[in-house]
CSV table of C-alpha atoms in Angstrom, one decimal:
chain,number,residue,atom,x,y,z
A,1,MET,CA,30.4,19.4,-29.4
A,2,ASN,CA,30.8,16.9,-32.0
A,3,HIS,CA,27.2,15.5,-33.0
A,4,ALA,CA,28.5,12.7,-35.0
A,5,HIS,CA,28.5,10.4,-32.3
A,6,PRO,CA,27.2,10.4,-28.8
A,7,PRO,CA,29.4,12.4,-26.3
A,8,VAL,CA,31.8,10.4,-24.1
A,9,THR,CA,31.1,11.6,-20.5
A,10,VAL,CA,34.1,11.3,-18.1
A,11,VAL,CA,33.1,11.1,-14.5
A,12,GLY,CA,35.5,11.8,-12.0
A,13,LEU,CA,35.3,9.6,-8.9
A,14,GLY,CA,36.7,9.9,-5.5
A,15,ALA,CA,37.8,6.9,-2.9
A,16,ASP,CA,34.4,7.4,-1.5
A,17,GLY,CA,33.1,5.9,-4.9
A,18,TRP,CA,29.3,6.0,-5.6
A,19,ASP,CA,28.1,7.8,-2.5
A,20,GLY,CA,30.5,10.7,-3.3
A,21,LEU,CA,29.2,11.7,-6.8
A,22,ALA,CA,26.9,14.3,-7.5
A,23,ALA,CA,23.7,13.7,-9.1
A,24,THR,CA,24.9,14.6,-12.6
A,25,GLY,CA,27.6,12.0,-12.2
A,26,ARG,CA,25.2,9.2,-11.2
A,27,GLU,CA,22.8,10.2,-13.9
A,28,ALA,CA,25.4,9.9,-16.6
A,29,LEU,CA,26.5,6.4,-15.2
A,30,LEU,CA,22.9,5.1,-15.1
A,31,ALA,CA,22.3,6.4,-18.6
A,32,ALA,CA,25.4,4.8,-20.0
A,33,GLU,CA,25.4,1.8,-22.2
A,34,VAL,CA,29.0,1.2,-21.7
A,35,VAL,CA,31.4,2.3,-18.7
A,36,ILE,CA,35.1,2.3,-19.2
A,37,GLY,CA,37.6,2.4,-16.2
A,38,GLY,CA,40.1,0.7,-14.0
A,39,PRO,CA,39.1,-2.5,-12.4
A,40,ARG,CA,39.1,-0.6,-8.8
A,41,GLN,CA,36.9,2.0,-10.2
A,42,LEU,CA,34.6,-0.1,-12.0
A,43,ASN,CA,34.0,-2.2,-8.8
A,44,LEU,CA,32.8,0.7,-7.0
A,45,LEU,CA,29.6,1.0,-9.3
A,46,PRO,CA,26.5,-0.4,-7.7
A,47,PRO,CA,24.3,-3.0,-9.1
A,48,GLY,CA,21.8,-0.7,-10.6
A,49,CYS,CA,24.4,0.4,-12.8
A,50,THR,CA,23.9,-2.1,-15.7
A,51,ALA,CA,26.1,-0.8,-18.4
A,52,GLU,CA,28.7,-3.1,-19.8
A,53,ARG,CA,31.9,-2.9,-17.8
A,54,VAL,CA,35.3,-2.5,-19.8
A,55,PRO,CA,38.5,-2.2,-18.2
A,56,TRP,CA,41.3,-0.2,-19.6
A,57,PRO,CA,43.5,-2.3,-22.1
A,58,SER,CA,47.3,-2.2,-21.5
A,59,PRO,CA,49.2,-0.3,-23.0
A,60,LEU,CA,46.4,2.4,-22.7
A,61,ARG,CA,47.1,5.1,-25.2
A,62,PRO,CA,47.6,3.2,-28.4
A,63,ALA,CA,44.2,1.5,-28.0
A,64,VAL,CA,42.2,4.7,-27.2
A,65,ARG,CA,41.0,5.4,-30.7
A,66,GLY,CA,40.1,1.7,-31.9
A,67,LEU,CA,38.2,1.2,-28.4
A,68,PHE,CA,35.9,4.5,-28.7
A,69,ALA,CA,35.6,3.8,-32.3
A,70,GLU,CA,34.2,0.4,-31.3
A,71,TYR,CA,31.6,1.7,-29.0
A,72,ALA,CA,31.1,5.2,-31.3
A,73,GLU,CA,27.3,4.4,-31.6
A,74,ARG,CA,26.7,3.9,-27.9
A,75,ARG,CA,26.2,6.0,-24.9
A,76,VAL,CA,29.8,5.8,-23.3
A,77,SER,CA,30.9,6.8,-19.8
A,78,VAL,CA,34.4,6.8,-18.5
A,79,LEU,CA,35.6,6.7,-14.9
A,80,ALA,CA,38.4,8.7,-13.6
A,81,SER,CA,40.1,9.2,-10.4
A,82,GLY,CA,39.3,12.8,-9.1
A,83,ASP,CA,39.7,15.8,-11.5
A,84,PRO,CA,40.0,14.0,-15.1
A,85,MET,CA,41.9,16.9,-16.1
A,86,PHE,CA,44.8,16.9,-13.3
A,87,PHE,CA,47.1,14.2,-14.1
A,88,GLY,CA,44.1,12.2,-15.5
A,89,ILE,CA,42.6,10.3,-18.2
A,90,GLY,CA,40.9,13.4,-19.4
A,91,ARG,CA,44.1,14.7,-20.9
A,92,THR,CA,44.4,11.7,-22.9
A,93,LEU,CA,40.8,11.4,-24.2
A,94,ALA,CA,41.1,15.1,-25.2
A,95,GLU,CA,44.2,14.6,-27.2
A,96,GLU,CA,43.2,11.3,-28.9
A,97,LEU,CA,39.4,11.9,-29.4
A,98,GLY,CA,39.1,15.7,-29.5
A,99,ALA,CA,38.1,17.9,-26.9
A,100,ASP,CA,34.7,18.7,-28.4
A,101,ARG,CA,33.7,15.0,-28.1
A,102,LEU,CA,34.0,14.9,-24.5
A,103,ARG,CA,31.8,16.1,-21.6
A,104,VAL,CA,33.8,16.2,-18.4
A,105,LEU,CA,32.2,16.1,-14.8
A,106,PRO,CA,35.1,16.6,-12.5
A,107,HIS,CA,35.3,15.4,-8.7
A,108,PRO,CA,37.6,17.1,-6.2
A,109,SER,CA,41.4,15.8,-6.8
A,110,SER,CA,43.4,14.0,-4.2
A,111,VAL,CA,45.4,17.3,-4.0
A,112,SER,CA,42.2,19.2,-3.2
A,113,HIS,CA,41.6,16.6,-0.7
A,114,ALA,CA,45.1,16.5,0.9
A,115,CYS,CA,45.6,20.6,1.1
A,116,ALA,CA,42.1,20.6,3.0
A,117,ARG,CA,43.4,17.9,5.4
A,118,LEU,CA,46.9,19.5,5.9
A,119,GLY,CA,45.6,23.0,5.7
A,120,TRP,CA,48.1,23.9,2.8
A,121,PRO,CA,47.2,26.8,0.5
A,122,VAL,CA,46.7,24.8,-2.9
A,123,GLU,CA,47.9,27.7,-4.9
A,124,GLU,CA,51.3,27.6,-2.9
A,125,THR,CA,51.7,23.7,-3.0
A,126,GLU,CA,53.8,22.2,-5.6
A,127,VAL,CA,52.5,19.0,-7.2
A,128,ILE,CA,54.7,16.3,-8.8
A,129,SER,CA,53.3,13.2,-10.3
A,130,LEU,CA,55.5,9.8,-10.1
A,131,VAL,CA,52.8,7.9,-12.1
A,132,GLY,CA,54.5,6.8,-15.0
A,133,ARG,CA,57.5,9.2,-14.3
A,134,PRO,CA,60.7,8.5,-12.9
A,135,ILE,CA,61.4,9.1,-9.3
A,136,ALA,CA,64.6,11.5,-10.1
A,137,SER,CA,62.0,14.2,-11.5
A,138,LEU,CA,61.3,15.0,-8.0
A,139,SER,CA,64.8,16.1,-7.1
A,140,ARG,CA,64.6,19.4,-9.0
A,141,SER,CA,61.7,20.5,-6.6
A,142,LEU,CA,63.7,20.1,-3.6
A,143,HIS,CA,64.1,23.3,-1.8
A,144,ALA,CA,64.4,24.3,2.0
A,145,ARG,CA,60.8,25.3,3.4
A,146,ARG,CA,59.0,24.3,0.1
A,147,ARG,CA,55.8,22.2,0.6
A,148,LEU,CA,55.4,19.3,-2.2
A,149,LEU,CA,52.5,16.9,-2.7
A,150,VAL,CA,53.6,13.9,-4.7
A,151,LEU,CA,51.1,11.9,-6.3
A,152,SER,CA,52.1,8.2,-5.9
A,153,ALA,CA,52.4,5.3,-8.3
A,154,GLY,CA,51.6,2.8,-5.7
A,155,ALA,CA,52.0,1.3,-2.2
A,156,ALA,CA,55.9,1.3,-2.6
A,157,THR,CA,56.1,5.1,-3.7
A,158,PRO,CA,56.5,6.5,-0.1
A,159,THR,CA,59.5,4.2,1.0
A,160,GLU,CA,61.2,5.3,-2.5
A,161,VAL,CA,60.5,8.9,-1.8
A,162,ALA,CA,62.1,8.9,1.5
A,163,ALA,CA,65.0,7.0,0.1
A,164,LEU,CA,65.5,9.8,-2.3
A,165,LEU,CA,65.0,12.6,-0.1
A,166,ARG,CA,68.0,11.0,2.2
A,167,ASP,CA,70.0,10.6,-0.9
A,168,ARG,CA,69.6,14.3,-2.1
A,169,GLY,CA,70.4,15.5,1.5
A,170,PHE,CA,66.9,16.1,2.5
A,171,GLY,CA,66.7,13.4,5.1
A,172,PRO,CA,65.0,15.8,8.0
A,173,SER,CA,62.3,16.5,5.8
A,174,ARG,CA,58.8,15.8,7.4
A,175,VAL,CA,56.8,13.1,5.3
A,176,ARG,CA,53.1,12.4,5.5
A,177,VAL,CA,51.3,9.6,3.6
A,178,LEU,CA,47.4,10.3,3.2
A,179,GLU,CA,45.9,7.3,2.1
A,180,GLN,CA,42.4,6.4,0.5
A,181,LEU,CA,41.4,10.6,0.8
A,182,GLY,CA,37.9,11.1,1.0
A,183,GLY,CA,37.1,7.3,1.5
A,184,GLU,CA,35.9,5.2,4.7
A,185,ARG,CA,39.4,3.8,4.8
A,186,GLU,CA,41.3,7.0,5.0
A,187,ARG,CA,44.6,6.8,7.0
A,188,HIS,CA,47.4,9.1,7.6
A,189,LEU,CA,51.2,8.2,8.0
A,190,GLU,CA,53.9,10.4,9.4
A,191,GLY,CA,57.8,10.5,10.0
A,192,THR,CA,60.9,11.9,8.6
A,193,ALA,CA,62.8,10.5,5.5
A,194,ASP,CA,65.8,10.0,7.7
A,195,ASP,CA,63.7,7.5,9.7
A,196,TRP,CA,60.9,6.6,7.7
A,197,PRO,CA,59.2,3.8,9.7
A,198,HIS,CA,56.2,2.8,7.8
A,199,ALA,CA,55.9,-0.4,5.4
A,200,PRO,CA,54.0,0.0,2.1
A,201,GLY,CA,50.3,0.4,2.9
A,202,ASP,CA,47.5,1.1,0.5
A,203,PRO,CA,48.5,1.9,-3.3
A,204,LEU,CA,45.9,4.6,-3.5
A,205,ASN,CA,47.9,7.5,-1.5
A,206,VAL,CA,49.2,11.0,-1.8
A,207,ILE,CA,53.0,12.1,-0.3
A,208,ALA,CA,53.1,15.3,1.7
A,209,VAL,CA,56.7,16.8,1.9
A,210,GLU,CA,57.9,19.4,3.8
A,211,CYS,CA,61.4,20.0,2.7
A,212,VAL,CA,64.3,20.6,5.3
A,213,ARG,CA,67.8,20.4,3.8
A,214,ALA,CA,70.5,18.8,5.9
A,215,ALA,CA,73.3,21.0,7.2
A,216,ASP,CA,75.7,19.5,4.8
A,217,THR,CA,74.0,19.6,1.7
A,218,VAL,CA,75.0,21.8,-1.1
A,219,ARG,CA,72.1,24.6,-1.9
A,220,LEU,CA,71.0,24.4,-5.3
A,221,SER,CA,69.4,27.4,-6.9
A,222,ALA,CA,66.7,27.8,-9.1
A,223,VAL,CA,68.2,29.8,-11.3
A,224,PRO,CA,71.3,28.5,-13.8
A,225,GLY,CA,74.6,28.6,-12.4
A,226,LEU,CA,74.8,25.8,-10.1
A,227,PRO,CA,77.8,25.0,-8.0
A,228,ASP,CA,80.5,22.9,-9.8
A,229,GLN,CA,80.4,20.5,-7.4
A,230,ALA,CA,76.8,19.6,-8.0
A,231,TYR,CA,78.0,17.8,-11.0
A,232,GLU,CA,80.1,14.6,-11.8
A,233,HIS,CA,82.8,15.5,-14.2
A,234,ASP,CA,86.3,14.7,-15.6
A,235,GLY,CA,87.2,18.4,-16.1
A,236,GLN,CA,84.9,18.8,-19.3
A,237,LEU,CA,82.5,21.2,-17.3
A,238,THR,CA,81.2,24.6,-18.4
A,239,LYS,CA,82.1,26.5,-15.2
A,240,ARG,CA,79.6,28.0,-12.9
A,241,HIS,CA,79.9,31.8,-13.9
A,242,VAL,CA,80.2,31.1,-17.6
A,243,ARG,CA,77.4,28.7,-17.6
A,244,ALA,CA,75.1,30.9,-16.0
A,245,ALA,CA,76.2,33.7,-18.8
A,246,THR,CA,75.5,30.9,-21.5
A,247,LEU,CA,72.0,30.3,-20.4
A,248,ALA,CA,71.3,33.9,-20.2
A,249,ALA,CA,72.1,34.0,-24.0
A,250,LEU,CA,70.4,30.9,-24.7
A,251,ALA,CA,67.4,32.5,-23.2
A,252,PRO,CA,65.1,29.1,-22.5
A,253,ALA,CA,61.3,29.6,-22.3
A,254,PRO,CA,58.6,27.0,-21.6
A,255,GLY,CA,58.2,24.3,-24.1
A,256,GLU,CA,61.5,25.0,-25.9
A,257,LEU,CA,64.2,22.2,-27.1
A,258,LEU,CA,67.7,22.7,-26.8
A,259,TRP,CA,70.6,20.9,-28.7
A,260,ASP,CA,73.7,20.8,-26.5
A,261,VAL,CA,76.5,19.9,-29.0
A,262,GLY,CA,79.6,18.5,-27.2
A,263,GLY,CA,77.8,17.8,-24.0
A,264,GLY,CA,80.8,17.3,-21.7
A,265,SER,CA,79.2,16.8,-18.3
A,266,GLY,CA,75.7,18.0,-19.7
A,267,SER,CA,75.6,20.9,-17.6
A,268,ILE,CA,74.2,23.3,-20.1
A,269,ALA,CA,71.4,20.9,-21.2
A,270,VAL,CA,70.7,20.2,-17.4
A,271,GLU,CA,70.2,23.7,-16.3
A,272,TRP,CA,68.3,24.4,-19.6
A,273,MET,CA,65.6,21.7,-18.4
A,274,ARG,CA,65.5,23.1,-15.0
A,275,THR,CA,64.3,26.4,-15.9
A,276,HIS,CA,60.7,24.7,-16.7
A,277,ARG,CA,59.5,21.5,-16.9
A,278,SER,CA,58.2,21.5,-20.2
A,279,CYS,CA,61.8,22.3,-21.5
A,280,ALA,CA,63.4,19.7,-23.4
A,281,ALA,CA,67.1,18.9,-24.5
A,282,VAL,CA,69.1,16.8,-26.4
A,283,SER,CA,72.9,16.4,-25.4
A,284,VAL,CA,74.9,15.2,-27.9
A,285,GLU,CA,78.4,13.4,-26.8
A,286,ARG,CA,80.9,11.3,-28.8
A,287,ASP,CA,82.6,9.7,-25.7
A,288,PRO,CA,80.4,6.8,-24.2
A,289,VAL,CA,81.8,7.5,-20.8
A,290,ARG,CA,80.9,10.9,-20.8
A,291,ALA,CA,77.6,10.0,-22.2
A,292,GLU,CA,76.7,7.9,-19.5
A,293,ARG,CA,78.0,10.7,-16.9
A,294,ILE,CA,75.5,13.1,-18.6
A,295,GLY,CA,72.7,10.6,-17.9
A,296,ARG,CA,73.8,10.4,-14.1
A,297,ASN,CA,74.0,14.3,-13.6
A,298,ALA,CA,70.4,14.5,-15.3
A,299,ALA,CA,69.1,12.0,-12.7
A,300,ALA,CA,70.6,13.5,-9.8
A,301,LEU,CA,69.6,17.2,-10.7
A,302,GLY,CA,65.9,16.1,-11.5
A,303,VAL,CA,65.6,16.0,-15.1
A,304,PRO,CA,66.0,12.2,-16.1
A,305,GLY,CA,64.4,13.0,-19.2
A,306,LEU,CA,67.4,14.5,-20.6
A,307,ARG,CA,67.8,12.7,-23.9
A,308,VAL,CA,71.6,11.6,-24.6
A,309,VAL,CA,72.8,10.7,-28.0
A,310,THR,CA,76.4,9.1,-28.5
A,311,GLY,CA,77.9,10.1,-31.7
A,312,ALA,CA,80.1,12.5,-33.3
A,313,ALA,CA,78.9,15.8,-34.9
A,314,PRO,CA,77.5,16.7,-37.3
A,315,ASP,CA,76.7,13.2,-38.3
A,316,ALA,CA,74.9,12.4,-35.0
A,317,LEU,CA,72.6,15.4,-35.5
A,318,THR,CA,70.7,13.9,-38.4
A,319,GLY,CA,67.2,13.2,-37.8
A,320,LEU,CA,67.1,15.0,-34.4
A,321,PRO,CA,64.2,17.1,-33.6
A,322,THR,CA,64.0,20.5,-35.0
A,323,PRO,CA,65.7,23.0,-31.9
A,324,ASP,CA,64.5,26.3,-30.7
A,325,ALA,CA,68.3,26.8,-29.7
A,326,VAL,CA,71.7,25.2,-30.1
A,327,PHE,CA,74.6,25.6,-27.8
A,328,ILE,CA,78.1,24.3,-29.1
A,329,GLY,CA,80.3,23.6,-26.4
A,330,GLY,CA,83.2,21.7,-28.3
A,331,GLY,CA,84.4,20.6,-31.8
A,332,LEU,CA,83.5,24.1,-33.5
A,333,THR,CA,86.6,23.5,-36.0
A,334,VAL,CA,84.9,20.2,-37.3
A,335,PRO,CA,84.2,20.7,-40.8
A,336,GLY,CA,80.2,21.3,-41.4
A,337,LEU,CA,79.3,21.6,-37.8
A,338,LEU,CA,78.6,25.1,-37.4
A,339,GLU,CA,76.8,25.0,-40.7
A,340,ALA,CA,74.7,21.9,-39.8
A,341,CYS,CA,73.6,23.5,-36.4
A,342,TRP,CA,72.9,26.9,-38.0
A,343,ALA,CA,70.8,25.2,-40.8
A,344,ALA,CA,68.8,23.0,-38.4
A,345,LEU,CA,67.5,26.3,-36.5
A,346,PRO,CA,64.3,27.5,-37.4
A,347,VAL,CA,64.0,31.4,-38.3
A,348,GLY,CA,63.9,32.9,-34.4
A,349,GLY,CA,66.1,30.1,-33.3
A,350,ARG,CA,69.1,31.0,-31.3
A,351,LEU,CA,72.7,29.7,-31.7
A,352,VAL,CA,75.5,30.3,-28.9
A,353,ALA,CA,78.9,28.8,-29.0
A,354,ASN,CA,81.6,29.1,-26.5
A,355,THR,CA,85.6,28.6,-27.2
A,356,VAL,CA,88.9,29.0,-25.4
A,357,THR,CA,90.9,28.3,-28.5
A,358,LEU,CA,92.5,31.0,-30.7
A,359,GLU,CA,91.4,28.8,-34.0
A,360,SER,CA,87.7,28.6,-33.2
A,361,GLU,CA,87.8,32.2,-32.1
A,362,VAL,CA,88.8,33.1,-35.6
A,363,LEU,CA,86.1,30.9,-36.9
A,364,LEU,CA,83.5,32.5,-34.4
A,365,ALA,CA,84.7,36.2,-35.7
A,366,GLY,CA,84.1,35.4,-39.1
A,367,TRP,CA,80.4,34.2,-38.3
A,368,TYR,CA,79.8,37.2,-36.6
A,369,ARG,CA,80.9,39.2,-39.3
A,370,ARG,CA,78.6,37.5,-41.6
A,371,TYR,CA,75.4,37.0,-39.4
A,372,GLY,CA,75.8,39.5,-36.7
A,373,GLY,CA,74.7,38.9,-33.4
A,374,GLU,CA,76.9,39.4,-30.2
A,375,LEU,CA,80.7,38.5,-29.8
A,376,VAL,CA,81.7,39.0,-26.3
A,377,ARG,CA,84.7,37.4,-24.1
A,378,ILE,CA,84.1,36.3,-20.5
A,379,ALA,CA,86.6,36.5,-18.3
A,380,VAL,CA,86.4,35.2,-14.7
A,381,ALA,CA,89.2,35.3,-12.1
A,382,HIS,CA,89.0,34.0,-8.4
A,383,ALA,CA,90.6,35.2,-5.3
A,384,ALA,CA,93.5,32.8,-4.4
A,385,PRO,CA,96.4,32.5,-1.8
A,386,VAL,CA,99.7,34.2,-3.2
A,387,GLY,CA,102.3,33.4,-0.6
A,388,GLY,CA,100.7,35.0,2.9
A,389,PHE,CA,98.6,37.5,0.5
A,390,THR,CA,95.7,37.0,-1.8
A,391,GLY,CA,95.6,37.5,-5.3
A,392,TRP,CA,93.5,37.1,-8.3
A,393,ARG,CA,93.8,33.7,-10.6
A,394,GLN,CA,92.6,34.2,-13.8
A,395,ALA,CA,90.7,31.3,-15.4
A,396,MET,CA,91.1,30.8,-19.3
A,397,PRO,CA,88.8,33.6,-21.1
A,398,VAL,CA,85.8,32.3,-23.2
A,399,THR,CA,84.9,33.8,-26.3
A,400,GLN,CA,81.2,33.4,-26.9
A,401,TRP,CA,79.2,34.1,-30.0
A,402,ALA,CA,75.6,34.2,-29.5
A,403,ALA,CA,73.0,35.0,-32.5
A,404,ASP,CA,69.5,34.9,-33.3
A,405,LYS,CA,68.5,33.6,-36.7
A,406,ALA,CA,65.4,35.9,-37.1
A,407,THR,CA,68.1,38.8,-37.3
A,408,ALA,CA,70.1,37.3,-39.8
A,409,GLY,CA,67.9,38.0,-42.7
A,410,PRO,CA,66.6,35.7,-45.5
A,411,ALA,CA,69.8,36.1,-47.3
A,412,ALA,CA,71.7,34.5,-44.3
A,413,VAL,CA,69.5,31.9,-44.1
A,414,LYS,CA,69.5,30.9,-47.6
A,415,ALA,CA,73.2,30.6,-47.5
A,416,THR,CA,73.4,28.0,-44.9
A,417,ALA,CA,71.0,25.7,-47.0
A,418,GLY,CA,72.7,23.1,-48.4
A,419,PRO,CA,74.1,19.5,-48.6
A,420,ALA,CA,75.4,20.1,-44.9
A,421,ALA,CA,71.9,21.1,-43.7
A,422,VAL,CA,70.6,18.8,-41.2
A,423,LYS,CA,66.8,17.7,-42.0
A,424,ALA,CA,65.0,17.8,-38.4
A,425,THR,CA,61.8,16.2,-38.0
A,426,ALA,CA,59.8,17.0,-35.1
A,427,GLY,CA,59.2,19.3,-32.2
A,428,PRO,CA,60.0,19.0,-28.3
A,429,ALA,CA,57.0,16.6,-28.0
A,430,ALA,CA,59.1,14.0,-30.0
A,431,VAL,CA,61.9,14.3,-27.4
A,432,ARG,CA,59.8,14.0,-24.6
A,433,ALA,CA,58.1,10.8,-26.1
A,434,THR,CA,61.6,9.3,-26.7
A,435,ALA,CA,63.2,10.3,-23.2
A,436,GLY,CA,63.2,8.5,-20.1
A,437,PRO,CA,65.2,7.4,-17.1
A,438,ALA,CA,67.1,5.1,-19.3
A,439,ALA,CA,68.2,7.5,-21.8
A,440,GLU,CA,70.3,6.6,-24.6
A,441,PRO,CA,74.2,7.6,-24.2
A,442,ALA,CA,75.7,11.0,-26.3
A,443,VAL,CA,78.5,13.9,-28.8
A,444,GLU,CA,81.4,15.9,-27.9
A,445,ALA,CA,83.2,16.9,-31.0
A,446,ALA,CA,86.9,17.7,-30.7
A,447,GLU,CA,87.3,20.1,-27.9
A,448,GLY,CA,84.6,18.9,-25.6
A,449,GLU,CA,82.4,21.1,-23.2
A,450,THR,CA,84.3,24.5,-22.6
A,451,SER,CA,86.4,24.1,-19.3
A,452,PRO,CA,88.0,27.6,-18.4
């Protein structure tokens, strides 16, 4: 604990307010000189709590350090909803003030209350927060027979969730809204997404969804290699089987950042981000029409945080956050592109490049001789009618080079440094901070996303 100033006590509070607090929470609030919280939470305090009541400023995070510096010499308590460390203010305070300055007194979260009402095991229930997040992020969690708890952003969220479920082909899903959990005004509403009958109610609500996929809805897997028809595209699409092999070579891990250069329809970046909620990606696409399409695909498939940059590589790569992996789906013959992507990678980073042209294949063969890695040819054939019979229809073979910069050695790393090197500035967190539902448009270099 940091003893330079009195600790900041963060008290979890439920819809039952003061009556639901444990003795330690009550004691902390009665002893406080300043209590900070939302207006609704501050109004739950009894008259006997004589501390100065300070509502959160807006925007909140930029004001945190200054606010607590102002009250640094006084005993401060903070009111939080439920468990402060579960999608709550506790995380922000720990990041801005330091965890050693906090004393956290959790209360049962809305998720614990909801699972208790529903009879759902907490450990088997997926939780998605829509507080400050685009509703499209719910899409990636829609799988038949899954149970979801959605933390609502307000009174209108249940109606919006029902509309999204219908739009994504999950209209038959059972939806229950649990309002004011644990309080005197607790209320439950029920229906299906297809015929959601309820007007907006209490803003303090949690939405329980039992996912049921409509019979005509395309099934989307949890692993890379989604059906091609899941994407809107103009032909510039890395096809399903090659896409699955490409993601395997890129080997995404939680918290990592991908550059998808020559985004086309964005399928590689989308499926990279679908592997884990903490994965981030930047899709670089020179064609503005395709860039907008990438944004639509990302939203439809549940990763609206995909950042799309419109411009021509390698120039459009300057200033992007440092990637953990780079995929080049087009434009390999553009002068300096491979050099810039390789130089931007840290030691241990991975580069995967696909091509269907002889000119680019020769280029990849040269990089393979210089840096090693794996050079493979992926050939896919589909059964198709041949008159009254069936034969194989061969797609264009794809040549793929995959290399790990850790295996290249100091000489190889040094060889790529120079004027063409891209100066990357930050990590995945920087991408997440700049991404959002209205992501900027994106880079396709000469050839576009591989489309065998």
